PDB file of C-alpha atoms in Angstrom:
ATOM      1  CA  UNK R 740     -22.721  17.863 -18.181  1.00 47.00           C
ATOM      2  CA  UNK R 741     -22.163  20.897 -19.768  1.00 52.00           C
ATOM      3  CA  UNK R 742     -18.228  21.384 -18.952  1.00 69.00           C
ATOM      4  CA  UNK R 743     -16.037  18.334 -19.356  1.00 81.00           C
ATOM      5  CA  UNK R 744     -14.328  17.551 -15.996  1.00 76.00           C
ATOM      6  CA  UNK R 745     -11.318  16.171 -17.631  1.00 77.00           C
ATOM      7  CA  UNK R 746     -10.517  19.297 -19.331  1.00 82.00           C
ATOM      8  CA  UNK R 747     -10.381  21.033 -15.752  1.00 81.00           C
ATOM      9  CA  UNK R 748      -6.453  21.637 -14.394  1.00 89.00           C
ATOM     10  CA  UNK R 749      -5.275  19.806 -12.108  1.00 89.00           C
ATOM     11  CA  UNK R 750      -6.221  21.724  -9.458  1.00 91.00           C
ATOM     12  CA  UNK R 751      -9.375  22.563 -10.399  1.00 91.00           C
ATOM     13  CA  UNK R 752     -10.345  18.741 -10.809  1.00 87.00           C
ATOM     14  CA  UNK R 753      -8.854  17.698  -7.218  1.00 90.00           C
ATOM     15  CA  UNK R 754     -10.839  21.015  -5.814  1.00 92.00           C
ATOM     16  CA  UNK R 755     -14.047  20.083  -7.231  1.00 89.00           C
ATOM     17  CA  UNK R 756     -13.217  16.456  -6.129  1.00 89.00           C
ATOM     18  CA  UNK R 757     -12.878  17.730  -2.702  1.00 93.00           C
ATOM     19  CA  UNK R 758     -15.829  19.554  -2.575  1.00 91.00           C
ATOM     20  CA  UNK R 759     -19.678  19.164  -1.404  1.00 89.00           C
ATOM     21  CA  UNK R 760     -20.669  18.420  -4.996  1.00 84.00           C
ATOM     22  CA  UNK R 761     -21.462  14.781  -5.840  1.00 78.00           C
ATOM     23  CA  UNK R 762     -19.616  14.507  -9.075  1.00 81.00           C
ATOM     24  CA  UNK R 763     -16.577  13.734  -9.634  1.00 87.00           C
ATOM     25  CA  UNK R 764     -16.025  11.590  -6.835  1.00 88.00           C
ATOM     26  CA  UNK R 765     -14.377   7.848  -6.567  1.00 91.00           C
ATOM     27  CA  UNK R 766     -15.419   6.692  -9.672  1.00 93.00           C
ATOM     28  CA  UNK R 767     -13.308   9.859 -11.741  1.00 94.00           C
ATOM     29  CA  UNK R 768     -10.640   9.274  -9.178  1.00 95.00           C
ATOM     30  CA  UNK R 769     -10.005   5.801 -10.376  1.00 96.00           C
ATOM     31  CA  UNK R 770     -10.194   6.780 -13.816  1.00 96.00           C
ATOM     32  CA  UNK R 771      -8.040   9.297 -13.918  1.00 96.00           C
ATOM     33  CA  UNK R 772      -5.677   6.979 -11.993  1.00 97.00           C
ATOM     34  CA  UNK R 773      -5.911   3.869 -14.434  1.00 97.00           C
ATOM     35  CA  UNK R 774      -5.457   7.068 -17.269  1.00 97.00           C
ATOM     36  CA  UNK R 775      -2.235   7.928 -15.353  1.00 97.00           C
ATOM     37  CA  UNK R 776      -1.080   4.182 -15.583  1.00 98.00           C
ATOM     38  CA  UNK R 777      -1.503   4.104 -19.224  1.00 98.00           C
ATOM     39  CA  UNK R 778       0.030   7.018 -19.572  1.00 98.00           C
ATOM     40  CA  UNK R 779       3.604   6.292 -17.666  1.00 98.00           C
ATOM     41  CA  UNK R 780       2.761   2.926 -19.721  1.00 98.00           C
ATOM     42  CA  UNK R 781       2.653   5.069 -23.226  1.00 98.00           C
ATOM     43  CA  UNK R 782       6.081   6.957 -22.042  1.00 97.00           C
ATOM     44  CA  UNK R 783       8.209   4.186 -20.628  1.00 97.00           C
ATOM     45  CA  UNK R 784       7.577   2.774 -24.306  1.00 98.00           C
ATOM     46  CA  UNK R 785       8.528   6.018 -25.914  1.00 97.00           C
ATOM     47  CA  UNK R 786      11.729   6.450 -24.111  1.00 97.00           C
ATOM     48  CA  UNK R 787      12.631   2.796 -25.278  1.00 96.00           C
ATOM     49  CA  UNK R 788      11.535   3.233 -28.911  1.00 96.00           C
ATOM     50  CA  UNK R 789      13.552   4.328 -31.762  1.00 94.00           C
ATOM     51  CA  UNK R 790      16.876   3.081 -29.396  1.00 93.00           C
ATOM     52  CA  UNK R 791      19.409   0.198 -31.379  1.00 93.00           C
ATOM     53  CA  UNK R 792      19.926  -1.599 -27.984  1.00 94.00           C
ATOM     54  CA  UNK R 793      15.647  -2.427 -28.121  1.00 94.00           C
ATOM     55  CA  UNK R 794      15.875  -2.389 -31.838  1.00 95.00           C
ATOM     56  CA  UNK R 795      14.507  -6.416 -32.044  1.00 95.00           C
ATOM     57  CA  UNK R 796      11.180  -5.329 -30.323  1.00 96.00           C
ATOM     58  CA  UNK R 797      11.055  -1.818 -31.707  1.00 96.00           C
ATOM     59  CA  UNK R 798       7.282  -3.145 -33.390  1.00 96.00           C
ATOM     60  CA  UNK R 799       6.190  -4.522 -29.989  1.00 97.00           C
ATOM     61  CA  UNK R 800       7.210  -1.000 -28.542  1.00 97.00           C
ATOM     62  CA  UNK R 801       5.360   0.715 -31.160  1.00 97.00           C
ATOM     63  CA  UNK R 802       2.193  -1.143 -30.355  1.00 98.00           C
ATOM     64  CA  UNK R 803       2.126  -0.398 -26.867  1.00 98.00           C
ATOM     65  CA  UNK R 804       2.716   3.071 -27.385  1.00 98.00           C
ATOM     66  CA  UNK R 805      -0.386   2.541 -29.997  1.00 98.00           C
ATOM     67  CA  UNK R 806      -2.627   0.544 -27.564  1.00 98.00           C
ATOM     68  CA  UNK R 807      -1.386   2.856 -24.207  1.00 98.00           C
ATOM     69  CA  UNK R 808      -2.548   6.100 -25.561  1.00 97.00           C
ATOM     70  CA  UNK R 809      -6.035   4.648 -27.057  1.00 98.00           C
ATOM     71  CA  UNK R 810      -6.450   3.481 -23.421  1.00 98.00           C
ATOM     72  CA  UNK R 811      -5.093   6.408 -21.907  1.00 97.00           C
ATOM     73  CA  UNK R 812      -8.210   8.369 -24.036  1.00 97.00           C
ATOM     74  CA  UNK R 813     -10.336   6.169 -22.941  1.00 97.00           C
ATOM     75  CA  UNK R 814      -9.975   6.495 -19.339  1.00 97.00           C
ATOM     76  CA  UNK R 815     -10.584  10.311 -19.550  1.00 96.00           C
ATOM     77  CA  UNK R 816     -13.324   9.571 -21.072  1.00 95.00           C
ATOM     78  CA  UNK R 817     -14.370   7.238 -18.419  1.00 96.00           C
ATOM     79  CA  UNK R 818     -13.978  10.233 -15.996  1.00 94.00           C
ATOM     80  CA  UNK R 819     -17.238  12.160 -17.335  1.00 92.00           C
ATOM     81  CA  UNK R 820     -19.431   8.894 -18.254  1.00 94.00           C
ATOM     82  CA  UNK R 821     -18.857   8.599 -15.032  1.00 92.00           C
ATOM     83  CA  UNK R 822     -20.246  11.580 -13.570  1.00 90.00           C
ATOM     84  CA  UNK R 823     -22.715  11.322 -15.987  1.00 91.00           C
ATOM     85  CA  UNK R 824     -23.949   7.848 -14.441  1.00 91.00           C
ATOM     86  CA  UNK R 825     -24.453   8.689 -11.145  1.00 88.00           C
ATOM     87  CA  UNK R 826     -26.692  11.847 -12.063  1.00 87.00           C
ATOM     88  CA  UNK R 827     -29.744   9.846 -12.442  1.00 88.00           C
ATOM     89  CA  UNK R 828     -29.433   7.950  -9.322  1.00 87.00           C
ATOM     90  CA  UNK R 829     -28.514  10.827  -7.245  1.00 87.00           C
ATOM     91  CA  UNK R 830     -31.928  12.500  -8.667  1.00 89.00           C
ATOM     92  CA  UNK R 831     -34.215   8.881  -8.313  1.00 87.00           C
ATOM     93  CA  UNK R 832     -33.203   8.884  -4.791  1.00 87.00           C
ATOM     94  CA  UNK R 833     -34.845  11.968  -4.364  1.00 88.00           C
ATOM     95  CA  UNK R 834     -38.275  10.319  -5.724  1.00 91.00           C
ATOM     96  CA  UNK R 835     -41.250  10.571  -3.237  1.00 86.00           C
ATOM     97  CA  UNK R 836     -41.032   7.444  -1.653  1.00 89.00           C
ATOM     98  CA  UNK R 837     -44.823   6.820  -1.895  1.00 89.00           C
ATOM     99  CA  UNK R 838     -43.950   7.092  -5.604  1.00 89.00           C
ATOM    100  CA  UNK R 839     -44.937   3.349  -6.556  1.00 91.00           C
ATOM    101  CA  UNK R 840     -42.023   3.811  -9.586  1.00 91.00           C
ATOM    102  CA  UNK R 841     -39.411   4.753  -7.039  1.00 90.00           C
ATOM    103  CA  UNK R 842     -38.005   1.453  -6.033  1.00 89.00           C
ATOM    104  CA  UNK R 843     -37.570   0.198  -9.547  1.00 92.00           C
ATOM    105  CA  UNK R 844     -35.928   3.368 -10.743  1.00 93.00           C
ATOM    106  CA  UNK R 845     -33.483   3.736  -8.308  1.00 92.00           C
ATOM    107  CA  UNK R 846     -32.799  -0.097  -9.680  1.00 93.00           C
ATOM    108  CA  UNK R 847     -32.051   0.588 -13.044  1.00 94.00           C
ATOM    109  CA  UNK R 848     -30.267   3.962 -12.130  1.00 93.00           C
ATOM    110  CA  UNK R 849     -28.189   1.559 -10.093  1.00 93.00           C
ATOM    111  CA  UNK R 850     -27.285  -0.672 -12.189  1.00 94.00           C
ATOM    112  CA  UNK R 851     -26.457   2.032 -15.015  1.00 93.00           C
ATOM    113  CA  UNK R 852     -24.308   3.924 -12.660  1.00 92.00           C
ATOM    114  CA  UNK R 853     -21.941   0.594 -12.704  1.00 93.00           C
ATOM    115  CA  UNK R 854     -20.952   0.455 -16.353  1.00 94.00           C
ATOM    116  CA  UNK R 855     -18.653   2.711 -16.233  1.00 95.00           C
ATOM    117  CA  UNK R 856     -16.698   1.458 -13.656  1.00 94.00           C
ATOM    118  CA  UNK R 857     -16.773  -2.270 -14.872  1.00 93.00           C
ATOM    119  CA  UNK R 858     -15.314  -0.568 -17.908  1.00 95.00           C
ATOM    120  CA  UNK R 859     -12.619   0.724 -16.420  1.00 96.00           C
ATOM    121  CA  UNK R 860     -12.077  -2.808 -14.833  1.00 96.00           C
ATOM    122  CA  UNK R 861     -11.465  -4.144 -18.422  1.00 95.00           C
ATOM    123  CA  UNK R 862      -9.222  -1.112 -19.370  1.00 97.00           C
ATOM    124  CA  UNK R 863      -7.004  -1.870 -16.117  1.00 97.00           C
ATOM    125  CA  UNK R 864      -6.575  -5.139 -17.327  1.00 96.00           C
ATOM    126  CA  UNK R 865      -5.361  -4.533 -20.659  1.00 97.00           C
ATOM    127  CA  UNK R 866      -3.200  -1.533 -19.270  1.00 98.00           C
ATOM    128  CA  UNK R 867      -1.815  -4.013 -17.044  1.00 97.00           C
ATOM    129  CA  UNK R 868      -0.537  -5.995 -19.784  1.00 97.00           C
ATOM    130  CA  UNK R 869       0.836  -3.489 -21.297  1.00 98.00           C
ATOM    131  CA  UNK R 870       2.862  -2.678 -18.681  1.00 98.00           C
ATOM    132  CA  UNK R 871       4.230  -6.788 -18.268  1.00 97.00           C
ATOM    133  CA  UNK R 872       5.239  -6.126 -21.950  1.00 97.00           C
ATOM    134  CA  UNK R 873       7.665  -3.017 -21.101  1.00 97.00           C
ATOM    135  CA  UNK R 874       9.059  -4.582 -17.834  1.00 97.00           C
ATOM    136  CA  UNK R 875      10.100  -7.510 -20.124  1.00 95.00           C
ATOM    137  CA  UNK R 876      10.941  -5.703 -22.933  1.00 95.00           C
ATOM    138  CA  UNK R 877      11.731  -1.682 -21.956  1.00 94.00           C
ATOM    139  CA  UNK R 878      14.711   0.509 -21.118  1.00 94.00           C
ATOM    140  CA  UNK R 879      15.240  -1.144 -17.284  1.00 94.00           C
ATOM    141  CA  UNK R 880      16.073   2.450 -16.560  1.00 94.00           C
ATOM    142  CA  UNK R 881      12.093   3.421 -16.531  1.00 96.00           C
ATOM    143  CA  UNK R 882      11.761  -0.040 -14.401  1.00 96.00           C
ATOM    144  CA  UNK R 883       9.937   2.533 -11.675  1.00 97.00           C
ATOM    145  CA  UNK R 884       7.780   4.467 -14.210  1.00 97.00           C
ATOM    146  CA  UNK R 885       6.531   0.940 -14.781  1.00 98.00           C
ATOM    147  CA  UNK R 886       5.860  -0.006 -11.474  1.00 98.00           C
ATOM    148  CA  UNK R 887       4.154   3.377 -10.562  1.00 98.00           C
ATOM    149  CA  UNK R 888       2.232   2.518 -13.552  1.00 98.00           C
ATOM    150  CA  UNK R 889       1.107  -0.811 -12.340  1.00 98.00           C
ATOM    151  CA  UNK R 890       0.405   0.128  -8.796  1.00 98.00           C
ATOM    152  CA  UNK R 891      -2.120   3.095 -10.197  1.00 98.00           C
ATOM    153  CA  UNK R 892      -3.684   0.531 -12.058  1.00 97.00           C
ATOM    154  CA  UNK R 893      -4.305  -2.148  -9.037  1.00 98.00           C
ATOM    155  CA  UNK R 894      -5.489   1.033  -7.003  1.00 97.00           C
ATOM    156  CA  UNK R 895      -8.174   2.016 -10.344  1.00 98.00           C
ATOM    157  CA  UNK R 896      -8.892  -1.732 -10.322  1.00 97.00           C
ATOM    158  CA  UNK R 897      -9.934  -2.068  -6.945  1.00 97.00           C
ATOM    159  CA  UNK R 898     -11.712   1.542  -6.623  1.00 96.00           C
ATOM    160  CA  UNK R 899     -13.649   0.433  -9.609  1.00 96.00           C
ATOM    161  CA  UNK R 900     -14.661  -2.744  -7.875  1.00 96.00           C
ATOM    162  CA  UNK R 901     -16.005  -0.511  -4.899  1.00 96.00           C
ATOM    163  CA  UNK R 902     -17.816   1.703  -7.206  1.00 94.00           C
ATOM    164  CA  UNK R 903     -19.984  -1.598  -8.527  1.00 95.00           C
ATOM    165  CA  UNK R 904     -20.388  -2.810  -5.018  1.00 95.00           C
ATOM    166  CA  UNK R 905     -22.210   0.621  -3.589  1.00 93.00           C
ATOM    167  CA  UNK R 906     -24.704   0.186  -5.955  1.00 93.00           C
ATOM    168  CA  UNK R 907     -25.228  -3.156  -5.852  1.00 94.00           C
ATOM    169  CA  UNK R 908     -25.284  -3.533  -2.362  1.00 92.00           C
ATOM    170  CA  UNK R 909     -28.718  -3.013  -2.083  1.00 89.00           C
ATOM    171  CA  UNK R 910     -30.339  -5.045  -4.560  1.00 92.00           C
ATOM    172  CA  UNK R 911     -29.397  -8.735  -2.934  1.00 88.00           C
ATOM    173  CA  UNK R 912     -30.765 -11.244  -4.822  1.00 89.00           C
ATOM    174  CA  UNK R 913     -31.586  -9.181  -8.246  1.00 91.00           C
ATOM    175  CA  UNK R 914     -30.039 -11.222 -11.294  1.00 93.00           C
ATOM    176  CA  UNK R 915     -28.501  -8.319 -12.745  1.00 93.00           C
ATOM    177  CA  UNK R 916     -26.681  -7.161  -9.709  1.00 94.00           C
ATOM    178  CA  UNK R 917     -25.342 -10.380  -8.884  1.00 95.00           C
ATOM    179  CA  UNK R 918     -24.436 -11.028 -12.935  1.00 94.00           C
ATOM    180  CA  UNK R 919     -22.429  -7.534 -12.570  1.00 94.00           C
ATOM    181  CA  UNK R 920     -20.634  -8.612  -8.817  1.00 95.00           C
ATOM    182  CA  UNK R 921     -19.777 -11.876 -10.138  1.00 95.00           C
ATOM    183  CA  UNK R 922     -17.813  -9.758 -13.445  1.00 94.00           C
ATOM    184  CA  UNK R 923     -16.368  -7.712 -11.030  1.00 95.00           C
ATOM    185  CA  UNK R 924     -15.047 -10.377  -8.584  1.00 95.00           C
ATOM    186  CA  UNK R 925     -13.787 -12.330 -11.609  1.00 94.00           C
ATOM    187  CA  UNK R 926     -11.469  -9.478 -13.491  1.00 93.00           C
ATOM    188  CA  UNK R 927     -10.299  -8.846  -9.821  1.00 95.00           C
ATOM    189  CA  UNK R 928      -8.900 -12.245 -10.081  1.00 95.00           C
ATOM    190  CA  UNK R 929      -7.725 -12.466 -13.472  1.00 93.00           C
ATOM    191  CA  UNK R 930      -6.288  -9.309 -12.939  1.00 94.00           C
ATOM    192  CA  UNK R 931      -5.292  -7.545 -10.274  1.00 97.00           C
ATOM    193  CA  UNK R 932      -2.873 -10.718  -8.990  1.00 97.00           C
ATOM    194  CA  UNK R 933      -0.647  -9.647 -12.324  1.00 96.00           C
ATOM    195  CA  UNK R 934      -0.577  -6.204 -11.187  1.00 97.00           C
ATOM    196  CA  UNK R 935       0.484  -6.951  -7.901  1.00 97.00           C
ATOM    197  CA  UNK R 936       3.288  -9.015  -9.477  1.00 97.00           C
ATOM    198  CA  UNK R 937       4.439  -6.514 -11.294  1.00 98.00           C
ATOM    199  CA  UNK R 938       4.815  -4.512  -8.065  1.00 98.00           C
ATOM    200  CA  UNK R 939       6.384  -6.783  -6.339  1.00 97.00           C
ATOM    201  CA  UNK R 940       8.946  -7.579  -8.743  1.00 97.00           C
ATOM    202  CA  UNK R 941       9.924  -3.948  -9.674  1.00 97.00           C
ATOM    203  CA  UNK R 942      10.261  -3.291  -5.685  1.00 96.00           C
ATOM    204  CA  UNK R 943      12.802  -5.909  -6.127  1.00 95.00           C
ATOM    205  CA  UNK R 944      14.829  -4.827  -8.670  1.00 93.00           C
ATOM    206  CA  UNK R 945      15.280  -1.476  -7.340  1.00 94.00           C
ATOM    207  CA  UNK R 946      16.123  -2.972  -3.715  1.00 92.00           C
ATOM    208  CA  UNK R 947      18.521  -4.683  -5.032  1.00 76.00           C
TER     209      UNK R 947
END
């Protein structure tokens, strides 16, 4: 793609996202929202740094500031790789379907247009953790940022799941499909409990 869609405005992204055009579509949207979780990550860990009250974990707080903002970039980056993915399925499923190639390049256009998305499954993970770190460890003033933080990165987590499972959905049985379902279903697991956690236990705190 000629223009990057992450260096759009805001409202020129969410138009295009709106519109009849097949890119970007779920698979931005949940990396721009696991970018957005890194990012109130990265700045709950800025307000905290640099203060004498956190002073004992100000190298903890400069790591996650480190680590948030790599994965922050990365995300965005995840938003045009993603785009980028789905533009050779979209065009194999326009193959003449007495094309004898057709069925086994809509496959492997399939399969390709889930990396991306079982990327960002990793990169919600680690953000994740990230975020335990600075509920633990962070200004309890930014207690919310955190949480806002962590729900955006369930909701990437489990778009990103859905954007595997559309494409996989039609090749039952095929190795690689299954290998990539059975990824998926396992870093929901690992992860997306710990998110939820984090949720729940920042809801708490500001109930009271």
């Amino acid at each position: 793609m000629e223009n990057k869609l992450i260096s759009d405005s805001c409202e020129r992204f969410t138009s295009r996202l709106s519109s009849s055009d097949a890119v970007p579509g779920g698979g931005g949207a949940a990396a721009l929202a696991g970018a957005l979780g890194a990012s109130l990550c990265a700045m709950a860990a800025n307000l905290t740094a640099g203060k004498k009250k956190y002073a004992e974990h100000e190298e903890k707080i400069q790591r996650v500031i480190r680590e948030a903002d790599a994965l922050r970039l990365s995300f965005l980056e995840l938003v045009d790789l993603d785009a980028q993915a789905f533009l050779p399925l979209s065009k194999a499923y326009g193959i003449d379907k007495n094309d004898p190639e057709r069925g086994e390049t809509i496959r492997r256009a399939s399969l390709e247009a889930c990396v991306p998305a079982g990327k960002m499954l990793e990169l919600c993970g680690k953000t994740t953790e990230l975020l335990q770190q600075m509920f633990s460890i962070g200004n309890p003033m930014l207690i919310s940022d955190v949480g806002c933080g962590a729900e955006l990165c369930l909701a990437a987590m489990n778009c990103a799941a859905m954007n595997v499972y559309v494409n996989t959905r039609d090749l039952k049985g095929d190795e690689e499909a299954e290998k990539l379902n059975m990824t998926v279903k396992n870093c929901l697991e690992k992860y997306a409990p710990a998110a939820e956690k984090l949720v729940r236990e920042v809801m708490k705190k500001l109930e009271g």
